[in-house]
mmCIF file with all atom_site columns, C-alpha atoms in Angstrom:
data_model
loop_
_atom_site.group_PDB
_atom_site.id
_atom_site.type_symbol
_atom_site.label_atom_id
_atom_site.label_alt_id
_atom_site.label_comp_id
_atom_site.label_asym_id
_atom_site.label_entity_id
_atom_site.label_seq_id
_atom_site.pdbx_PDB_ins_code
_atom_site.Cartn_x
_atom_site.Cartn_y
_atom_site.Cartn_z
_atom_site.occupancy
_atom_site.B_iso_or_equiv
_atom_site.pdbx_formal_charge
_atom_site.auth_seq_id
_atom_site.auth_comp_id
_atom_site.auth_asym_id
_atom_site.auth_atom_id
_atom_site.pdbx_PDB_model_num
ATOM 1   C CA . MET H 1 1   ? 73.329 66.947  1.889   1.00 61.00 ? 1   MET H CA 1
ATOM 2   C CA . ARG H 1 2   ? 73.580 68.162  -1.841  1.00 71.00 ? 2   ARG H CA 1
ATOM 3   C CA . PHE H 1 3   ? 72.079 70.869  -4.136  1.00 69.00 ? 3   PHE H CA 1
ATOM 4   C CA . SER H 1 4   ? 70.967 70.897  -7.268  1.00 74.00 ? 4   SER H CA 1
ATOM 5   C CA . ARG H 1 5   ? 72.358 73.486  -9.702  1.00 74.00 ? 5   ARG H CA 1
ATOM 6   C CA . TYR H 1 6   ? 68.691 74.756  -9.759  1.00 70.00 ? 6   TYR H CA 1
ATOM 7   C CA . GLN H 1 7   ? 68.498 74.858  -6.387  1.00 73.00 ? 7   GLN H CA 1
ATOM 8   C CA . ILE H 1 8   ? 72.079 77.261  -5.867  1.00 74.00 ? 8   ILE H CA 1
ATOM 9   C CA . LEU H 1 9   ? 70.581 78.787  -8.751  1.00 68.00 ? 9   LEU H CA 1
ATOM 10  C CA . ALA H 1 10  ? 67.660 79.679  -6.744  1.00 71.00 ? 10  ALA H CA 1
ATOM 11  C CA . ALA H 1 11  ? 69.277 80.782  -3.709  1.00 69.00 ? 11  ALA H CA 1
ATOM 12  C CA . ILE H 1 12  ? 71.085 83.299  -5.999  1.00 74.00 ? 12  ILE H CA 1
ATOM 13  C CA . LEU H 1 13  ? 68.727 84.957  -7.489  1.00 66.00 ? 13  LEU H CA 1
ATOM 14  C CA . LEU H 1 14  ? 66.301 84.935  -4.154  1.00 66.00 ? 14  LEU H CA 1
ATOM 15  C CA . ALA H 1 15  ? 69.699 86.929  -2.692  1.00 68.00 ? 15  ALA H CA 1
ATOM 16  C CA . ALA H 1 16  ? 70.010 89.014  -5.482  1.00 64.00 ? 16  ALA H CA 1
ATOM 17  C CA . LEU H 1 17  ? 66.184 89.314  -5.830  1.00 64.00 ? 17  LEU H CA 1
ATOM 18  C CA . ALA H 1 18  ? 65.957 90.883  -2.477  1.00 66.00 ? 18  ALA H CA 1
ATOM 19  C CA . GLY H 1 19  ? 69.188 93.050  -3.139  1.00 66.00 ? 19  GLY H CA 1
ATOM 20  C CA . ILE H 1 20  ? 66.585 94.568  -5.605  1.00 67.00 ? 20  ILE H CA 1
ATOM 21  C CA . LEU H 1 21  ? 63.880 94.987  -3.458  1.00 64.00 ? 21  LEU H CA 1
ATOM 22  C CA . GLY H 1 22  ? 65.641 96.346  -0.521  1.00 64.00 ? 22  GLY H CA 1
ATOM 23  C CA . ALA H 1 23  ? 67.672 99.091  -3.326  1.00 63.00 ? 23  ALA H CA 1
ATOM 24  C CA . LEU H 1 24  ? 64.095 99.614  -4.702  1.00 60.00 ? 24  LEU H CA 1
ATOM 25  C CA . ALA H 1 25  ? 61.946 99.923  -1.831  1.00 62.00 ? 25  ALA H CA 1
ATOM 26  C CA . ALA H 1 26  ? 64.925 102.603 -0.749  1.00 60.00 ? 26  ALA H CA 1
ATOM 27  C CA . ASP H 1 27  ? 64.881 104.425 -3.489  1.00 59.00 ? 27  ASP H CA 1
ATOM 28  C CA . ARG H 1 28  ? 60.653 104.272 -3.478  1.00 56.00 ? 28  ARG H CA 1
ATOM 29  C CA . TRP H 1 29  ? 60.646 105.392 -0.178  1.00 55.00 ? 29  TRP H CA 1
ATOM 30  C CA . PHE H 1 30  ? 63.186 107.509 0.775   1.00 53.00 ? 30  PHE H CA 1
ATOM 31  C CA . ALA H 1 31  ? 65.139 109.438 -2.463  1.00 52.00 ? 31  ALA H CA 1
ATOM 32  C CA . SER H 1 32  ? 64.541 112.884 -2.838  1.00 45.00 ? 32  SER H CA 1
ATOM 33  C CA . PRO H 1 33  ? 60.176 112.745 -4.073  1.00 41.00 ? 33  PRO H CA 1
ATOM 34  C CA . GLY H 1 34  ? 59.518 114.540 -7.670  1.00 37.00 ? 34  GLY H CA 1
ATOM 35  C CA . PRO H 1 35  ? 61.713 115.083 -9.859  1.00 32.00 ? 35  PRO H CA 1
ATOM 36  C CA . SER H 1 36  ? 63.474 117.984 -8.594  1.00 45.00 ? 36  SER H CA 1
ATOM 37  C CA . GLY H 1 37  ? 63.249 116.727 -4.706  1.00 82.00 ? 37  GLY H CA 1
ATOM 38  C CA . LEU H 1 38  ? 61.603 118.233 -2.021  1.00 84.00 ? 38  LEU H CA 1
ATOM 39  C CA . HIS H 1 39  ? 64.803 120.149 -0.925  1.00 84.00 ? 39  HIS H CA 1
ATOM 40  C CA . ASP H 1 40  ? 65.536 121.853 -4.142  1.00 86.00 ? 40  ASP H CA 1
ATOM 41  C CA . PHE H 1 41  ? 61.571 122.637 -4.169  1.00 88.00 ? 41  PHE H CA 1
ATOM 42  C CA . VAL H 1 42  ? 62.082 123.954 -0.902  1.00 90.00 ? 42  VAL H CA 1
ATOM 43  C CA . HIS H 1 43  ? 65.473 125.665 -2.181  1.00 86.00 ? 43  HIS H CA 1
ATOM 44  C CA . GLU H 1 44  ? 63.756 127.610 -5.413  1.00 88.00 ? 44  GLU H CA 1
ATOM 45  C CA . GLN H 1 45  ? 59.548 127.430 -4.953  1.00 88.00 ? 45  GLN H CA 1
ATOM 46  C CA . LEU H 1 46  ? 60.008 129.053 -1.311  1.00 90.00 ? 46  LEU H CA 1
ATOM 47  C CA . GLU H 1 47  ? 61.028 132.050 -0.865  1.00 90.00 ? 47  GLU H CA 1
ATOM 48  C CA . LEU H 1 48  ? 63.416 131.541 2.032   1.00 92.00 ? 48  LEU H CA 1
ATOM 49  C CA . THR H 1 49  ? 65.033 134.342 4.303   1.00 94.00 ? 49  THR H CA 1
ATOM 50  C CA . ALA H 1 50  ? 68.814 133.856 4.398   1.00 94.00 ? 50  ALA H CA 1
ATOM 51  C CA . ASP H 1 51  ? 67.894 132.713 7.943   1.00 95.00 ? 51  ASP H CA 1
ATOM 52  C CA . GLN H 1 52  ? 66.257 129.830 7.016   1.00 94.00 ? 52  GLN H CA 1
ATOM 53  C CA . ASP H 1 53  ? 68.311 129.172 4.279   1.00 93.00 ? 53  ASP H CA 1
ATOM 54  C CA . ASP H 1 54  ? 71.510 128.628 6.715   1.00 94.00 ? 54  ASP H CA 1
ATOM 55  C CA . ARG H 1 55  ? 69.135 126.677 8.946   1.00 95.00 ? 55  ARG H CA 1
ATOM 56  C CA . LEU H 1 56  ? 68.205 123.924 6.022   1.00 93.00 ? 56  LEU H CA 1
ATOM 57  C CA . ASP H 1 57  ? 72.029 124.491 5.500   1.00 92.00 ? 57  ASP H CA 1
ATOM 58  C CA . ARG H 1 58  ? 73.174 122.979 9.321   1.00 93.00 ? 58  ARG H CA 1
ATOM 59  C CA . LEU H 1 59  ? 69.898 120.449 9.144   1.00 93.00 ? 59  LEU H CA 1
ATOM 60  C CA . GLU H 1 60  ? 70.628 118.907 5.526   1.00 91.00 ? 60  GLU H CA 1
ATOM 61  C CA . GLU H 1 61  ? 74.586 118.612 6.916   1.00 92.00 ? 61  GLU H CA 1
ATOM 62  C CA . ARG H 1 62  ? 73.394 116.510 9.236   1.00 93.00 ? 62  ARG H CA 1
ATOM 63  C CA . TYR H 1 63  ? 70.731 114.973 7.827   1.00 93.00 ? 63  TYR H CA 1
ATOM 64  C CA . ALA H 1 64  ? 73.138 113.878 4.649   1.00 92.00 ? 64  ALA H CA 1
ATOM 65  C CA . ILE H 1 65  ? 75.998 112.218 7.804   1.00 93.00 ? 65  ILE H CA 1
ATOM 66  C CA . GLU H 1 66  ? 72.948 110.458 9.612   1.00 94.00 ? 66  GLU H CA 1
ATOM 67  C CA . ASN H 1 67  ? 71.241 108.947 5.730   1.00 92.00 ? 67  ASN H CA 1
ATOM 68  C CA . ALA H 1 68  ? 74.773 107.549 4.529   1.00 93.00 ? 68  ALA H CA 1
ATOM 69  C CA . GLN H 1 69  ? 75.251 105.731 7.990   1.00 94.00 ? 69  GLN H CA 1
ATOM 70  C CA . LEU H 1 70  ? 71.952 104.483 7.861   1.00 94.00 ? 70  LEU H CA 1
ATOM 71  C CA . GLU H 1 71  ? 72.000 103.149 3.714   1.00 93.00 ? 71  GLU H CA 1
ATOM 72  C CA . LEU H 1 72  ? 75.181 102.026 5.109   1.00 94.00 ? 72  LEU H CA 1
ATOM 73  C CA . ALA H 1 73  ? 73.380 99.612  7.662   1.00 94.00 ? 73  ALA H CA 1
ATOM 74  C CA . VAL H 1 74  ? 70.271 98.685  4.969   1.00 94.00 ? 74  VAL H CA 1
ATOM 75  C CA . ARG H 1 75  ? 73.849 97.074  2.501   1.00 94.00 ? 75  ARG H CA 1
ATOM 76  C CA . HIS H 1 76  ? 74.553 95.694  5.689   1.00 94.00 ? 76  HIS H CA 1
ATOM 77  C CA . ALA H 1 77  ? 71.614 94.282  6.340   1.00 95.00 ? 77  ALA H CA 1
ATOM 78  C CA . ASN H 1 78  ? 71.042 92.860  2.287   1.00 94.00 ? 78  ASN H CA 1
ATOM 79  C CA . ALA H 1 79  ? 74.322 91.662  2.693   1.00 94.00 ? 79  ALA H CA 1
ATOM 80  C CA . GLY H 1 80  ? 73.612 89.465  6.205   1.00 94.00 ? 80  GLY H CA 1
ATOM 81  C CA . LEU H 1 81  ? 70.816 88.148  4.311   1.00 94.00 ? 81  LEU H CA 1
ATOM 82  C CA . ALA H 1 82  ? 72.346 87.329  1.296   1.00 94.00 ? 82  ALA H CA 1
ATOM 83  C CA . ALA H 1 83  ? 75.025 85.004  3.589   1.00 94.00 ? 83  ALA H CA 1
ATOM 84  C CA . ALA H 1 84  ? 71.815 83.419  5.391   1.00 94.00 ? 84  ALA H CA 1
ATOM 85  C CA . MET H 1 85  ? 70.406 82.896  2.446   1.00 93.00 ? 85  MET H CA 1
ATOM 86  C CA . ASP H 1 86  ? 73.692 81.032  1.010   1.00 92.00 ? 86  ASP H CA 1
ATOM 87  C CA . ARG H 1 87  ? 74.076 79.522  3.765   1.00 93.00 ? 87  ARG H CA 1
ATOM 88  C CA . GLU H 1 88  ? 70.201 77.788  4.691   1.00 92.00 ? 88  GLU H CA 1
ATOM 89  C CA . HIS H 1 89  ? 68.963 77.136  0.903   1.00 91.00 ? 89  HIS H CA 1
ATOM 90  C CA . GLU H 1 90  ? 65.682 77.600  2.224   1.00 90.00 ? 90  GLU H CA 1
ATOM 91  C CA . TYR H 1 91  ? 63.625 79.891  4.475   1.00 91.00 ? 91  TYR H CA 1
ATOM 92  C CA . GLY H 1 92  ? 64.948 79.128  7.298   1.00 92.00 ? 92  GLY H CA 1
ATOM 93  C CA . PRO H 1 93  ? 65.692 80.837  10.741  1.00 94.00 ? 93  PRO H CA 1
ATOM 94  C CA . GLU H 1 94  ? 68.051 82.728  9.390   1.00 94.00 ? 94  GLU H CA 1
ATOM 95  C CA . VAL H 1 95  ? 66.830 84.368  6.485   1.00 93.00 ? 95  VAL H CA 1
ATOM 96  C CA . SER H 1 96  ? 64.074 84.983  8.864   1.00 93.00 ? 96  SER H CA 1
ATOM 97  C CA . ALA H 1 97  ? 66.322 87.375  10.936  1.00 95.00 ? 97  ALA H CA 1
ATOM 98  C CA . ALA H 1 98  ? 67.473 88.345  8.180   1.00 94.00 ? 98  ALA H CA 1
ATOM 99  C CA . ILE H 1 99  ? 64.932 89.948  6.538   1.00 93.00 ? 99  ILE H CA 1
ATOM 100 C CA . ASP H 1 100 ? 64.287 91.122  10.293  1.00 94.00 ? 100 ASP H CA 1
ATOM 101 C CA . GLN H 1 101 ? 66.887 92.880  10.432  1.00 94.00 ? 101 GLN H CA 1
ATOM 102 C CA . VAL H 1 102 ? 67.073 94.480  6.729   1.00 94.00 ? 102 VAL H CA 1
ATOM 103 C CA . HIS H 1 103 ? 62.661 95.751  7.916   1.00 94.00 ? 103 HIS H CA 1
ATOM 104 C CA . ILE H 1 104 ? 64.627 97.209  11.272  1.00 95.00 ? 104 ILE H CA 1
ATOM 105 C CA . SER H 1 105 ? 67.265 99.074  8.835   1.00 94.00 ? 105 SER H CA 1
ATOM 106 C CA . LEU H 1 106 ? 64.770 99.590  6.216   1.00 93.00 ? 106 LEU H CA 1
ATOM 107 C CA . GLY H 1 107 ? 62.810 101.328 9.222   1.00 93.00 ? 107 GLY H CA 1
ATOM 108 C CA . GLU H 1 108 ? 66.051 103.494 10.901  1.00 94.00 ? 108 GLU H CA 1
ATOM 109 C CA . LEU H 1 109 ? 66.238 105.071 7.533   1.00 92.00 ? 109 LEU H CA 1
ATOM 110 C CA . GLN H 1 110 ? 62.621 105.754 6.922   1.00 91.00 ? 110 GLN H CA 1
ATOM 111 C CA . LYS H 1 111 ? 62.287 107.238 10.597  1.00 93.00 ? 111 LYS H CA 1
ATOM 112 C CA . SER H 1 112 ? 65.122 109.510 10.179  1.00 93.00 ? 112 SER H CA 1
ATOM 113 C CA . THR H 1 113 ? 63.717 110.556 6.484   1.00 91.00 ? 113 THR H CA 1
ATOM 114 C CA . VAL H 1 114 ? 60.623 111.903 8.290   1.00 92.00 ? 114 VAL H CA 1
ATOM 115 C CA . ARG H 1 115 ? 62.228 113.231 11.333  1.00 94.00 ? 115 ARG H CA 1
ATOM 116 C CA . HIS H 1 116 ? 64.218 115.543 8.856   1.00 94.00 ? 116 HIS H CA 1
ATOM 117 C CA . VAL H 1 117 ? 60.955 116.163 6.693   1.00 92.00 ? 117 VAL H CA 1
ATOM 118 C CA . PHE H 1 118 ? 59.706 117.768 10.090  1.00 95.00 ? 118 PHE H CA 1
ATOM 119 C CA . GLY H 1 119 ? 62.809 119.676 10.688  1.00 94.00 ? 119 GLY H CA 1
ATOM 120 C CA . MET H 1 120 ? 62.735 121.081 7.192   1.00 93.00 ? 120 MET H CA 1
ATOM 121 C CA . ARG H 1 121 ? 58.942 121.717 8.076   1.00 94.00 ? 121 ARG H CA 1
ATOM 122 C CA . GLU H 1 122 ? 59.721 123.713 11.624  1.00 95.00 ? 122 GLU H CA 1
ATOM 123 C CA . ILE H 1 123 ? 62.233 126.901 9.688   1.00 94.00 ? 123 ILE H CA 1
ATOM 124 C CA . LEU H 1 124 ? 59.236 127.075 7.559   1.00 95.00 ? 124 LEU H CA 1
ATOM 125 C CA . ASP H 1 125 ? 56.806 130.032 8.005   1.00 94.00 ? 125 ASP H CA 1
ATOM 126 C CA . GLU H 1 126 ? 53.023 129.327 8.051   1.00 95.00 ? 126 GLU H CA 1
ATOM 127 C CA . ASN H 1 127 ? 52.228 130.386 5.009   1.00 94.00 ? 127 ASN H CA 1
ATOM 128 C CA . GLN H 1 128 ? 55.972 128.278 3.334   1.00 93.00 ? 128 GLN H CA 1
ATOM 129 C CA . GLN H 1 129 ? 54.535 125.550 5.510   1.00 94.00 ? 129 GLN H CA 1
ATOM 130 C CA . ARG H 1 130 ? 51.059 124.911 3.332   1.00 94.00 ? 130 ARG H CA 1
ATOM 131 C CA . GLU H 1 131 ? 53.407 124.921 0.569   1.00 93.00 ? 131 GLU H CA 1
ATOM 132 C CA . PHE H 1 132 ? 56.149 122.272 1.705   1.00 92.00 ? 132 PHE H CA 1
ATOM 133 C CA . ASP H 1 133 ? 52.591 119.810 3.275   1.00 93.00 ? 133 ASP H CA 1
ATOM 134 C CA . ARG H 1 134 ? 51.364 120.154 0.022   1.00 91.00 ? 134 ARG H CA 1
ATOM 135 C CA . GLN H 1 135 ? 54.302 119.027 -1.865  1.00 91.00 ? 135 GLN H CA 1
ATOM 136 C CA . VAL H 1 136 ? 55.368 116.227 0.555   1.00 90.00 ? 136 VAL H CA 1
ATOM 137 C CA . ALA H 1 137 ? 51.634 114.722 0.626   1.00 89.00 ? 137 ALA H CA 1
ATOM 138 C CA . ARG H 1 138 ? 52.316 114.591 -3.386  1.00 86.00 ? 138 ARG H CA 1
ATOM 139 C CA . SER H 1 139 ? 55.643 113.205 -3.361  1.00 85.00 ? 139 SER H CA 1
ATOM 140 C CA . LEU H 1 140 ? 53.907 110.588 -0.251  1.00 84.00 ? 140 LEU H CA 1
ATOM 141 C CA . THR H 1 141 ? 51.681 109.623 -2.279  1.00 84.00 ? 141 THR H CA 1
ATOM 142 C CA . GLY H 1 142 ? 52.489 110.032 -6.110  1.00 80.00 ? 142 GLY H CA 1
ATOM 143 C CA . SER H 1 143 ? 50.736 112.803 -7.701  1.00 67.00 ? 143 SER H CA 1
ATOM 144 C CA . PRO H 1 144 ? 51.019 115.245 -10.145 1.00 62.00 ? 144 PRO H CA 1
ATOM 145 C CA . PRO H 1 145 ? 52.301 118.154 -9.160  1.00 57.00 ? 145 PRO H CA 1
ATOM 146 C CA . GLU H 1 146 ? 49.468 121.058 -8.677  1.00 58.00 ? 146 GLU H CA 1
#
């Protein structure tokens, strides 16, 4: 079966679009919220004890490793999608399975991020938790800071 230049171009554009959408989704949902990020908010806006600072540093070190691994899995899944699109040149079973894998990878990254946010919250005292919760809600809803 021969493919026209239009079909090949469309497949390449779809593969690029899938990669861009995956990157945008990861940036939108998993990047540090707000102009200075949640970690900066915690370290700069909340009055942390030395013990809290140390515990947060250790938590962030572990999360950085896990996050890097999961981001690599998302990139790998996007590459798999691009390869499937290149092989099938249509929305076929390989493309569908590759999209499912992208969603699984993005979901695992999001779950890890949410677990990390709760881990950060656990280290805070009650007053800090209230401020933290408001900042998290603003970050997730896109609401402007108060």
